[in-house]
Amino acid sequence: MESADRRIVELLRQDGRMSYTDLGRAVGLSTSAVHQRVRRLEERGVITGYSASVDVALIGTPLTAFVSVTPLDHRAPDDVPERLRGVDGIDACYSVAGDSNYLLRVRVATPQALEEMLATIRTQAEVSTRTTIVLSTPWE
């Protein structure tokens, strides 16, 4: 990928609503050239979509935690992501190397809601969990 394309991707990751004109100024290209490059990046699957960043406290889920999950039966099918897909409050599932099989990022309203979420995860996916609560997020 060319350096101009990398820079465009970097800028759009920071602000997905940045105009083609502003992108062009930032990378030294015309508006139409940037528009074509963005379209090609979308067609190639480099840019897969655009989303909104939200203040999780303002939408009622200020408590963030990372939950490591390990299957209780290591011989069982590896279907943890499918079992947990759609569980309200889990906003990311990462397959990881190390002691655990998956790392979940969860966002909930209260410590009690986290406790209920952990019970749901353990029951629904038949896993053990280890939880780390986020105190603050200096940057993401």
PDB file of N, CA, C and O in Angstrom, residues 22 43 51 66 68 83 89 94 108 116 129:
ATOM      1  N   ASP A  22     -10.453  17.956   3.170  1.00  0.00           N
ATOM      2  CA  ASP A  22      -9.501  17.980   4.291  1.00  0.00           C
ATOM      3  C   ASP A  22      -8.481  16.857   4.182  1.00  0.00           C
ATOM      4  O   ASP A  22      -7.300  17.052   4.497  1.00  0.00           O
ATOM      5  N   GLU A  43     -13.199  -0.722  -1.878  1.00  0.00           N
ATOM      6  CA  GLU A  43     -13.403  -1.858  -2.790  1.00  0.00           C
ATOM      7  C   GLU A  43     -12.442  -3.007  -2.480  1.00  0.00           C
ATOM      8  O   GLU A  43     -12.814  -4.172  -2.598  1.00  0.00           O
ATOM      9  N   SER A  51     -17.811   4.010  11.724  1.00  0.00           N
ATOM     10  CA  SER A  51     -18.623   3.891  12.933  1.00  0.00           C
ATOM     11  C   SER A  51     -18.491   5.150  13.774  1.00  0.00           C
ATOM     12  O   SER A  51     -17.603   5.970  13.556  1.00  0.00           O
ATOM     13  N   PHE A  66     -12.216  -6.449  30.978  1.00  0.00           N
ATOM     14  CA  PHE A  66     -11.718  -7.468  30.061  1.00  0.00           C
ATOM     15  C   PHE A  66     -11.867  -8.810  30.763  1.00  0.00           C
ATOM     16  O   PHE A  66     -11.444  -8.968  31.912  1.00  0.00           O
ATOM     17  N   SER A  68     -11.091 -12.784  30.472  1.00  0.00           N
ATOM     18  CA  SER A  68     -10.400 -13.909  29.838  1.00  0.00           C
ATOM     19  C   SER A  68     -11.250 -15.145  30.050  1.00  0.00           C
ATOM     20  O   SER A  68     -11.705 -15.398  31.172  1.00  0.00           O
ATOM     21  N   ARG A  83     -21.294 -18.992  20.827  1.00  0.00           N
ATOM     22  CA  ARG A  83     -22.161 -19.061  22.010  1.00  0.00           C
ATOM     23  C   ARG A  83     -22.395 -17.688  22.629  1.00  0.00           C
ATOM     24  O   ARG A  83     -23.437 -17.453  23.236  1.00  0.00           O
ATOM     25  N   GLY A  89     -23.807  -6.338  25.955  1.00  0.00           N
ATOM     26  CA  GLY A  89     -22.736  -5.890  26.839  1.00  0.00           C
ATOM     27  C   GLY A  89     -21.361  -6.362  26.415  1.00  0.00           C
ATOM     28  O   GLY A  89     -20.362  -5.769  26.813  1.00  0.00           O
ATOM     29  N   TYR A  94     -11.799 -11.446  21.238  1.00  0.00           N
ATOM     30  CA  TYR A  94     -10.493 -11.653  20.615  1.00  0.00           C
ATOM     31  C   TYR A  94     -10.015 -13.072  20.903  1.00  0.00           C
ATOM     32  O   TYR A  94     -10.037 -13.507  22.047  1.00  0.00           O
ATOM     33  N   VAL A 108     -20.648  -2.468  30.955  1.00  0.00           N
ATOM     34  CA  VAL A 108     -21.881  -2.600  31.729  1.00  0.00           C
ATOM     35  C   VAL A 108     -22.077  -1.355  32.595  1.00  0.00           C
ATOM     36  O   VAL A 108     -21.193  -0.504  32.695  1.00  0.00           O
ATOM     37  N   GLU A 116     -23.509 -10.236  37.002  1.00  0.00           N
ATOM     38  CA  GLU A 116     -24.540 -10.949  36.234  1.00  0.00           C
ATOM     39  C   GLU A 116     -24.022 -11.340  34.858  1.00  0.00           C
ATOM     40  O   GLU A 116     -24.284 -12.443  34.371  1.00  0.00           O
ATOM     41  N   THR A 129     -13.697 -17.931  33.932  1.00  0.00           N
ATOM     42  CA  THR A 129     -13.356 -16.552  33.585  1.00  0.00           C
ATOM     43  C   THR A 129     -12.342 -15.978  34.552  1.00  0.00           C
ATOM     44  O   THR A 129     -12.236 -16.421  35.697  1.00  0.00           O
TER      45      THR A 129
END
